Amino acid sequence: DAKTTQPNSMESNEEEPVHLPCNHSTISGTDYIHWYRQLPSQGPEYVIHGLTSNVNNRMASLAIAEDRKSSTLILHRATLRDAAVYYCILKDSGAGSYQLTFGKGTKLSVIP
Amino acid sequence: EPEVTQTPSHQVTQMGQEVILRCVPISNHLYFYWYRQILGQKVEFLVSFYNNEISEKSEIFDDQFSVERPDGSNFTLKIRSTKLEDSAMYFCASSGLAGVGGADTQYFGPGTRLTVL
């Protein structure tokens, strides 16, 4: 899987929007962009994914650059429960590709 | 909402002993996975399982490890002779029909903390 680059950590005030960036300059045309998060002492949790177009779901929004070399996970209103490590992962659409390759992610702290 | 469950939540064992970690994936899922996370480190893929056979495994998944789906609901990870370095959180995950492919999403359990003394 192609590599992603994320900041090690970010801070946000509670109830404010958060924009978590991810660079993936070597992304291939068949790579999906996935975001997972891991709350303290819990297993990873799926957040959102997309291919080319921006995506919205009940948890977050995903903004994908036109050249697909970067993306941004948007939490519209951070809560204390959103404090977690956020992982940006590229997933190949090719046959035989099953695993998720986790990096170090971005540790998001939410300040009350 | 359906969820992946894992038992036990914490397992303590002596070095050299066999352990079996158990998982109940989401009922209509067909693809199953094990990952591990050593304290303070990244989540690492171990193995994926589909149609009663291993579909992909990492270098970590050596002969000491095995997986099995003994019935229609459980998915197990066995470590035959545990080592100190096997101490980690072990996460089970499952995914639905999309399984292979970029759009596949995996659902993780809460993990089993394995401590090898």
PDB file of C-alpha atoms in Angstrom:
ATOM      1  CA  ASP A   1       0.000   0.000   0.000  1.00  0.00           C
ATOM      2  CA  ALA A   2       1.149   3.530  -0.752  1.00  0.00           C
ATOM      3  CA  LYS A   3       2.458   5.579   2.125  1.00  0.00           C
ATOM      4  CA  THR A   4       0.636   8.348   3.971  1.00  0.00           C
ATOM      5  CA  THR A   5       2.018  11.238   6.022  1.00  0.00           C
ATOM      6  CA  GLN A   6       0.150  12.749   8.962  1.00  0.00           C
ATOM      7  CA  PRO A   7       1.102  15.195  11.702  1.00  0.00           C
ATOM      8  CA  ASN A   8       2.004  13.442  14.938  1.00  0.00           C
ATOM      9  CA  SER A   9      -0.454  15.414  17.017  1.00  0.00           C
ATOM     10  CA  MET A  10      -3.094  18.136  16.908  1.00  0.00           C
ATOM     11  CA  GLU A  11      -5.193  19.997  19.426  1.00  0.00           C
ATOM     12  CA  SER A  12      -8.698  21.303  19.173  1.00  0.00           C
ATOM     13  CA  ASN A  13     -11.091  23.108  21.442  1.00  0.00           C
ATOM     14  CA  GLU A  14     -14.297  21.360  22.267  1.00  0.00           C
ATOM     15  CA  GLU A  15     -17.235  22.197  19.991  1.00  0.00           C
ATOM     16  CA  GLU A  16     -14.960  23.615  17.291  1.00  0.00           C
ATOM     17  CA  PRO A  17     -14.306  22.049  13.877  1.00  0.00           C
ATOM     18  CA  VAL A  18     -11.171  19.982  13.369  1.00  0.00           C
ATOM     19  CA  HIS A  19      -9.342  19.452  10.100  1.00  0.00           C
ATOM     20  CA  LEU A  20      -6.962  16.489  10.117  1.00  0.00           C
ATOM     21  CA  PRO A  21      -4.653  16.466   7.081  1.00  0.00           C
ATOM     22  CA  CYS A  22      -3.114  13.523   5.276  1.00  0.00           C
ATOM     23  CA  ASN A  23      -0.616  13.542   2.417  1.00  0.00           C
ATOM     24  CA  HIS A  24      -0.447  10.621   0.018  1.00  0.00           C
ATOM     25  CA  SER A  25       1.531  11.878  -2.943  1.00  0.00           C
ATOM     26  CA  THR A  26       2.200   8.378  -4.342  1.00  0.00           C
ATOM     27  CA  ILE A  27      -1.443   7.296  -4.348  1.00  0.00           C
ATOM     28  CA  SER A  28      -2.456   5.135  -7.298  1.00  0.00           C
ATOM     29  CA  GLY A  29      -5.655   5.449  -9.269  1.00  0.00           C
ATOM     30  CA  THR A  30      -7.194   2.399  -7.583  1.00  0.00           C
ATOM     31  CA  ASP A  31      -6.375   3.312  -3.981  1.00  0.00           C
ATOM     32  CA  TYR A  32      -9.245   4.175  -1.679  1.00  0.00           C
ATOM     33  CA  ILE A  33      -8.589   6.613   1.165  1.00  0.00           C
ATOM     34  CA  HIS A  34      -9.742   5.272   4.518  1.00  0.00           C
ATOM     35  CA  TRP A  35      -9.819   6.882   7.940  1.00  0.00           C
ATOM     36  CA  TYR A  36      -9.944   4.917  11.141  1.00  0.00           C
ATOM     37  CA  ARG A  37      -9.565   6.105  14.697  1.00  0.00           C
ATOM     38  CA  GLN A  38      -8.524   4.453  17.927  1.00  0.00           C
ATOM     39  CA  LEU A  39      -9.884   5.745  21.195  1.00  0.00           C
ATOM     40  CA  PRO A  40      -7.750   5.089  24.289  1.00  0.00           C
ATOM     41  CA  SER A  41      -7.670   1.401  25.235  1.00  0.00           C
ATOM     42  CA  GLN A  42     -10.014   0.420  22.393  1.00  0.00           C
ATOM     43  CA  GLY A  43      -9.778  -1.238  19.015  1.00  0.00           C
ATOM     44  CA  PRO A  44      -9.604   0.775  15.797  1.00  0.00           C
ATOM     45  CA  GLU A  45     -12.915   2.126  14.571  1.00  0.00           C
ATOM     46  CA  TYR A  46     -13.889   2.859  10.963  1.00  0.00           C
ATOM     47  CA  VAL A  47     -14.659   6.519  10.339  1.00  0.00           C
ATOM     48  CA  ILE A  48     -15.044   7.148   6.619  1.00  0.00           C
ATOM     49  CA  HIS A  49     -13.605   6.338   3.213  1.00  0.00           C
ATOM     50  CA  GLY A  50     -13.638   7.711  -0.318  1.00  0.00           C
ATOM     51  CA  LEU A  51     -12.097   7.396  -3.757  1.00  0.00           C
ATOM     52  CA  THR A  52     -12.366  10.697  -5.617  1.00  0.00           C
ATOM     53  CA  SER A  53     -15.358  12.685  -4.427  1.00  0.00           C
ATOM     54  CA  ASN A  54     -15.891  14.282  -1.038  1.00  0.00           C
ATOM     55  CA  VAL A  55     -17.855  12.108   1.356  1.00  0.00           C
ATOM     56  CA  ASN A  56     -20.061  12.786   4.345  1.00  0.00           C
ATOM     57  CA  ASN A  57     -21.418  10.477   7.004  1.00  0.00           C
ATOM     58  CA  ARG A  58     -22.771  10.836  10.514  1.00  0.00           C
ATOM     59  CA  MET A  59     -19.282  10.851  12.032  1.00  0.00           C
ATOM     60  CA  ALA A  60     -17.271  13.079   9.730  1.00  0.00           C
ATOM     61  CA  SER A  61     -16.588  14.482   6.287  1.00  0.00           C
ATOM     62  CA  LEU A  62     -13.753  13.569   3.959  1.00  0.00           C
ATOM     63  CA  ALA A  63     -12.400  16.178   1.584  1.00  0.00           C
ATOM     64  CA  ILE A  64     -10.206  14.782  -1.194  1.00  0.00           C
ATOM     65  CA  ALA A  65      -7.944  17.038  -3.234  1.00  0.00           C
ATOM     66  CA  GLU A  66      -8.573  17.135  -6.962  1.00  0.00           C
ATOM     67  CA  ASP A  67      -5.224  15.456  -7.691  1.00  0.00           C
ATOM     68  CA  ARG A  68      -5.897  12.967  -4.847  1.00  0.00           C
ATOM     69  CA  LYS A  69      -2.466  13.562  -3.373  1.00  0.00           C
ATOM     70  CA  SER A  70      -3.916  14.762  -0.110  1.00  0.00           C
ATOM     71  CA  SER A  71      -7.105  14.532   1.910  1.00  0.00           C
ATOM     72  CA  THR A  72      -8.599  16.064   5.023  1.00  0.00           C
ATOM     73  CA  LEU A  73     -10.805  14.470   7.630  1.00  0.00           C
ATOM     74  CA  ILE A  74     -13.221  17.017   9.038  1.00  0.00           C
ATOM     75  CA  LEU A  75     -14.902  16.657  12.395  1.00  0.00           C
ATOM     76  CA  HIS A  76     -17.529  19.365  12.340  1.00  0.00           C
ATOM     77  CA  ARG A  77     -17.809  19.829  16.082  1.00  0.00           C
ATOM     78  CA  ALA A  78     -15.196  18.162  18.256  1.00  0.00           C
ATOM     79  CA  THR A  79     -16.314  16.542  21.476  1.00  0.00           C
ATOM     80  CA  LEU A  80     -14.217  15.089  24.271  1.00  0.00           C
ATOM     81  CA  ARG A  81     -15.124  11.660  22.941  1.00  0.00           C
ATOM     82  CA  ASP A  82     -13.317  12.467  19.685  1.00  0.00           C
ATOM     83  CA  ALA A  83      -9.948  12.459  21.454  1.00  0.00           C
ATOM     84  CA  ALA A  84      -8.194   9.576  19.714  1.00  0.00           C
ATOM     85  CA  VAL A  85      -5.463   8.595  17.281  1.00  0.00           C
ATOM     86  CA  TYR A  86      -6.671   9.086  13.707  1.00  0.00           C
ATOM     87  CA  TYR A  87      -5.211   6.947  10.955  1.00  0.00           C
ATOM     88  CA  CYS A  88      -5.260   7.754   7.249  1.00  0.00           C
ATOM     89  CA  ILE A  89      -4.849   4.514   5.284  1.00  0.00           C
ATOM     90  CA  LEU A  90      -4.728   3.782   1.568  1.00  0.00           C
ATOM     91  CA  LYS A  91      -6.445   0.568   0.535  1.00  0.00           C
ATOM     92  CA  ASP A  92      -5.661  -0.990  -2.797  1.00  0.00           C
ATOM     93  CA  SER A  93      -8.586  -2.164  -4.889  1.00  0.00           C
ATOM     94  CA  GLY A  94      -6.485  -4.933  -6.390  1.00  0.00           C
ATOM     95  CA  ALA A  95      -7.389  -8.534  -5.832  1.00  0.00           C
ATOM     96  CA  GLY A  96      -5.658 -10.199  -2.916  1.00  0.00           C
ATOM     97  CA  SER A  97      -5.322  -6.990  -0.952  1.00  0.00           C
ATOM     98  CA  TYR A  98      -6.864  -7.553   2.466  1.00  0.00           C
ATOM     99  CA  GLN A  99      -4.847  -5.944   5.164  1.00  0.00           C
ATOM    100  CA  LEU A 100      -5.013  -2.458   6.592  1.00  0.00           C
ATOM    101  CA  THR A 101      -1.562  -0.936   7.049  1.00  0.00           C
ATOM    102  CA  PHE A 102      -1.599   1.391  10.031  1.00  0.00           C
ATOM    103  CA  GLY A 103       0.938   4.152  10.465  1.00  0.00           C
ATOM    104  CA  LYS A 104       1.484   6.197  13.607  1.00  0.00           C
ATOM    105  CA  GLY A 105      -1.527   8.417  12.903  1.00  0.00           C
ATOM    106  CA  THR A 106      -2.401  11.793  14.385  1.00  0.00           C
ATOM    107  CA  LYS A 107      -3.138  11.989  18.078  1.00  0.00           C
ATOM    108  CA  LEU A 108      -6.001  14.438  18.518  1.00  0.00           C
ATOM    109  CA  SER A 109      -6.421  16.107  21.878  1.00  0.00           C
ATOM    110  CA  VAL A 110      -9.681  17.928  22.601  1.00  0.00           C
ATOM    111  CA  ILE A 111      -9.526  20.739  25.133  1.00  0.00           C
ATOM    112  CA  PRO A 112     -12.664  21.360  27.206  1.00  0.00           C
TER     113      PRO A 112
ATOM    114  CA  GLU B   1     -25.666  -2.248  16.126  1.00  0.00           C
ATOM    115  CA  PRO B   2     -23.776  -5.498  15.421  1.00  0.00           C
ATOM    116  CA  GLU B   3     -20.298  -5.660  16.891  1.00  0.00           C
ATOM    117  CA  VAL B   4     -17.247  -7.890  17.068  1.00  0.00           C
ATOM    118  CA  THR B   5     -16.680  -9.423  20.479  1.00  0.00           C
ATOM    119  CA  GLN B   6     -13.498 -10.923  21.916  1.00  0.00           C
ATOM    120  CA  THR B   7     -12.722 -13.115  24.917  1.00  0.00           C
ATOM    121  CA  PRO B   8     -10.991 -12.990  27.261  1.00  0.00           C
ATOM    122  CA  SER B   9     -10.358  -9.290  27.720  1.00  0.00           C
ATOM    123  CA  HIS B  10      -7.079 -10.071  29.474  1.00  0.00           C
ATOM    124  CA  GLN B  11      -5.016 -13.264  29.351  1.00  0.00           C
ATOM    125  CA  VAL B  12      -1.938 -13.876  31.471  1.00  0.00           C
ATOM    126  CA  THR B  13       0.235 -16.857  30.617  1.00  0.00           C
ATOM    127  CA  GLN B  14       3.659 -18.288  31.258  1.00  0.00           C
ATOM    128  CA  MET B  15       6.283 -18.305  28.526  1.00  0.00           C
ATOM    129  CA  GLY B  16       6.077 -21.495  26.505  1.00  0.00           C
ATOM    130  CA  GLN B  17       2.394 -22.081  27.174  1.00  0.00           C
ATOM    131  CA  GLU B  18      -0.283 -22.256  24.487  1.00  0.00           C
ATOM    132  CA  VAL B  19      -3.014 -19.646  24.366  1.00  0.00           C
ATOM    133  CA  ILE B  20      -6.191 -19.395  22.359  1.00  0.00           C
ATOM    134  CA  LEU B  21      -7.791 -16.032  21.773  1.00  0.00           C
ATOM    135  CA  ARG B  22     -11.413 -16.057  20.760  1.00  0.00           C
ATOM    136  CA  CYS B  23     -13.492 -13.762  18.609  1.00  0.00           C
ATOM    137  CA  VAL B  24     -17.088 -13.670  17.467  1.00  0.00           C
ATOM    138  CA  PRO B  25     -17.228 -11.679  14.213  1.00  0.00           C
ATOM    139  CA  ILE B  26     -20.308  -9.862  12.953  1.00  0.00           C
ATOM    140  CA  SER B  27     -22.738 -12.570  11.904  1.00  0.00           C
ATOM    141  CA  ASN B  28     -23.064 -11.978   8.162  1.00  0.00           C
ATOM    142  CA  HIS B  29     -19.425 -11.133   7.567  1.00  0.00           C
ATOM    143  CA  LEU B  30     -17.234 -13.439   5.534  1.00  0.00           C
ATOM    144  CA  TYR B  31     -13.722 -12.056   5.993  1.00  0.00           C
ATOM    145  CA  PHE B  32     -11.888 -12.261   9.271  1.00  0.00           C
ATOM    146  CA  TYR B  33      -8.643 -10.740  10.497  1.00  0.00           C
ATOM    147  CA  TRP B  34      -6.232 -10.650  13.404  1.00  0.00           C
ATOM    148  CA  TYR B  35      -4.041  -7.654  14.212  1.00  0.00           C
ATOM    149  CA  ARG B  36      -1.816  -6.973  17.169  1.00  0.00           C
ATOM    150  CA  GLN B  37      -0.520  -3.853  18.863  1.00  0.00           C
ATOM    151  CA  ILE B  38       2.485  -3.956  21.133  1.00  0.00           C
ATOM    152  CA  LEU B  39       2.250  -1.285  23.822  1.00  0.00           C
ATOM    153  CA  GLY B  40       3.086   2.120  22.390  1.00  0.00           C
ATOM    154  CA  GLN B  41       3.531   0.820  18.857  1.00  0.00           C
ATOM    155  CA  LYS B  42       1.545   0.650  15.628  1.00  0.00           C
ATOM    156  CA  VAL B  43      -1.308  -1.723  14.914  1.00  0.00           C
ATOM    157  CA  GLU B  44       0.160  -4.596  12.865  1.00  0.00           C
ATOM    158  CA  PHE B  45      -1.642  -6.989  10.531  1.00  0.00           C
ATOM    159  CA  LEU B  46      -1.215 -10.675  11.289  1.00  0.00           C
ATOM    160  CA  VAL B  47      -3.552 -12.686   9.095  1.00  0.00           C
ATOM    161  CA  SER B  48      -6.744 -12.659   7.065  1.00  0.00           C
ATOM    162  CA  PHE B  49      -9.103 -15.609   6.641  1.00  0.00           C
ATOM    163  CA  TYR B  50     -11.812 -16.332   4.081  1.00  0.00           C
ATOM    164  CA  ASN B  51     -13.700 -19.447   3.065  1.00  0.00           C
ATOM    165  CA  ASN B  52     -11.955 -21.511   5.732  1.00  0.00           C
ATOM    166  CA  GLU B  53      -8.460 -20.709   4.656  1.00  0.00           C
ATOM    167  CA  ILE B  54      -5.794 -18.096   5.163  1.00  0.00           C
ATOM    168  CA  SER B  55      -5.906 -15.528   2.384  1.00  0.00           C
ATOM    169  CA  GLU B  56      -2.974 -13.370   3.464  1.00  0.00           C
ATOM    170  CA  LYS B  57      -0.489 -13.334   6.311  1.00  0.00           C
ATOM    171  CA  SER B  58       2.346 -11.139   7.477  1.00  0.00           C
ATOM    172  CA  GLU B  59       5.904 -12.057   8.411  1.00  0.00           C
ATOM    173  CA  ILE B  60       4.876 -11.961  12.060  1.00  0.00           C
ATOM    174  CA  PHE B  61       2.460 -14.847  11.523  1.00  0.00           C
ATOM    175  CA  ASP B  62       4.978 -17.678  11.720  1.00  0.00           C
ATOM    176  CA  ASP B  63       4.528 -21.373  12.528  1.00  0.00           C
ATOM    177  CA  GLN B  64       3.750 -20.573  16.149  1.00  0.00           C
ATOM    178  CA  PHE B  65       0.479 -18.975  15.095  1.00  0.00           C
ATOM    179  CA  SER B  66      -2.636 -20.597  13.692  1.00  0.00           C
ATOM    180  CA  VAL B  67      -6.207 -19.543  13.055  1.00  0.00           C
ATOM    181  CA  GLU B  68      -9.396 -21.504  12.924  1.00  0.00           C
ATOM    182  CA  ARG B  69     -13.100 -21.055  12.481  1.00  0.00           C
ATOM    183  CA  PRO B  70     -14.292 -24.071  14.463  1.00  0.00           C
ATOM    184  CA  ASP B  71     -17.993 -23.383  13.999  1.00  0.00           C
ATOM    185  CA  GLY B  72     -20.280 -20.882  12.341  1.00  0.00           C
ATOM    186  CA  SER B  73     -19.642 -18.094  14.807  1.00  0.00           C
ATOM    187  CA  ASN B  74     -16.194 -18.250  16.406  1.00  0.00           C
ATOM    188  CA  PHE B  75     -12.817 -17.285  14.993  1.00  0.00           C
ATOM    189  CA  THR B  76      -9.741 -18.179  17.020  1.00  0.00           C
ATOM    190  CA  LEU B  77      -6.063 -17.311  17.120  1.00  0.00           C
ATOM    191  CA  LYS B  78      -3.755 -19.868  18.705  1.00  0.00           C
ATOM    192  CA  ILE B  79      -0.215 -19.216  19.782  1.00  0.00           C
ATOM    193  CA  ARG B  80       1.453 -22.585  20.385  1.00  0.00           C
ATOM    194  CA  SER B  81       4.403 -21.626  22.558  1.00  0.00           C
ATOM    195  CA  THR B  82       4.216 -18.068  23.769  1.00  0.00           C
ATOM    196  CA  LYS B  83       7.256 -15.817  24.005  1.00  0.00           C
ATOM    197  CA  LEU B  84       7.766 -12.666  26.021  1.00  0.00           C
ATOM    198  CA  GLU B  85       7.593 -10.621  22.826  1.00  0.00           C
ATOM    199  CA  ASP B  86       4.085 -11.930  22.111  1.00  0.00           C
ATOM    200  CA  SER B  87       2.780  -9.659  24.868  1.00  0.00           C
ATOM    201  CA  ALA B  88       0.436  -7.257  23.089  1.00  0.00           C
ATOM    202  CA  MET B  89      -3.175  -6.317  22.439  1.00  0.00           C
ATOM    203  CA  TYR B  90      -4.696  -8.642  19.863  1.00  0.00           C
ATOM    204  CA  PHE B  91      -7.569  -7.311  17.810  1.00  0.00           C
ATOM    205  CA  CYS B  92      -9.976  -9.361  15.776  1.00  0.00           C
ATOM    206  CA  ALA B  93     -11.787  -7.723  12.844  1.00  0.00           C
ATOM    207  CA  SER B  94     -14.341  -8.746  10.274  1.00  0.00           C
ATOM    208  CA  SER B  95     -15.685  -7.356   7.036  1.00  0.00           C
ATOM    209  CA  GLY B  96     -18.630  -8.043   4.785  1.00  0.00           C
ATOM    210  CA  LEU B  97     -19.071  -9.019   1.207  1.00  0.00           C
ATOM    211  CA  ALA B  98     -16.792  -6.269  -0.054  1.00  0.00           C
ATOM    212  CA  GLY B  99     -13.905  -8.095   1.632  1.00  0.00           C
ATOM    213  CA  VAL B 100     -11.366  -7.722  -1.093  1.00  0.00           C
ATOM    214  CA  GLY B 101     -11.164  -4.301  -2.556  1.00  0.00           C
ATOM    215  CA  GLY B 102     -10.573  -0.736  -1.699  1.00  0.00           C
ATOM    216  CA  ALA B 103     -14.093  -0.031  -0.472  1.00  0.00           C
ATOM    217  CA  ASP B 104     -13.988  -2.756   2.166  1.00  0.00           C
ATOM    218  CA  THR B 105     -14.374  -1.558   5.749  1.00  0.00           C
ATOM    219  CA  GLN B 106     -13.270  -3.605   8.707  1.00  0.00           C
ATOM    220  CA  TYR B 107     -14.958  -3.700  12.087  1.00  0.00           C
ATOM    221  CA  PHE B 108     -12.716  -4.302  15.066  1.00  0.00           C
ATOM    222  CA  GLY B 109     -13.318  -5.915  18.410  1.00  0.00           C
ATOM    223  CA  PRO B 110     -12.218  -4.407  21.729  1.00  0.00           C
ATOM    224  CA  GLY B 111      -9.121  -6.584  21.888  1.00  0.00           C
ATOM    225  CA  THR B 112      -7.530  -9.142  24.183  1.00  0.00           C
ATOM    226  CA  ARG B 113      -4.565  -8.020  26.215  1.00  0.00           C
ATOM    227  CA  LEU B 114      -2.050 -10.883  26.285  1.00  0.00           C
ATOM    228  CA  THR B 115       0.631 -10.764  28.965  1.00  0.00           C
ATOM    229  CA  VAL B 116       3.398 -13.365  28.766  1.00  0.00           C
ATOM    230  CA  LEU B 117       5.444 -13.766  31.935  1.00  0.00           C
TER     231      LEU B 117
END
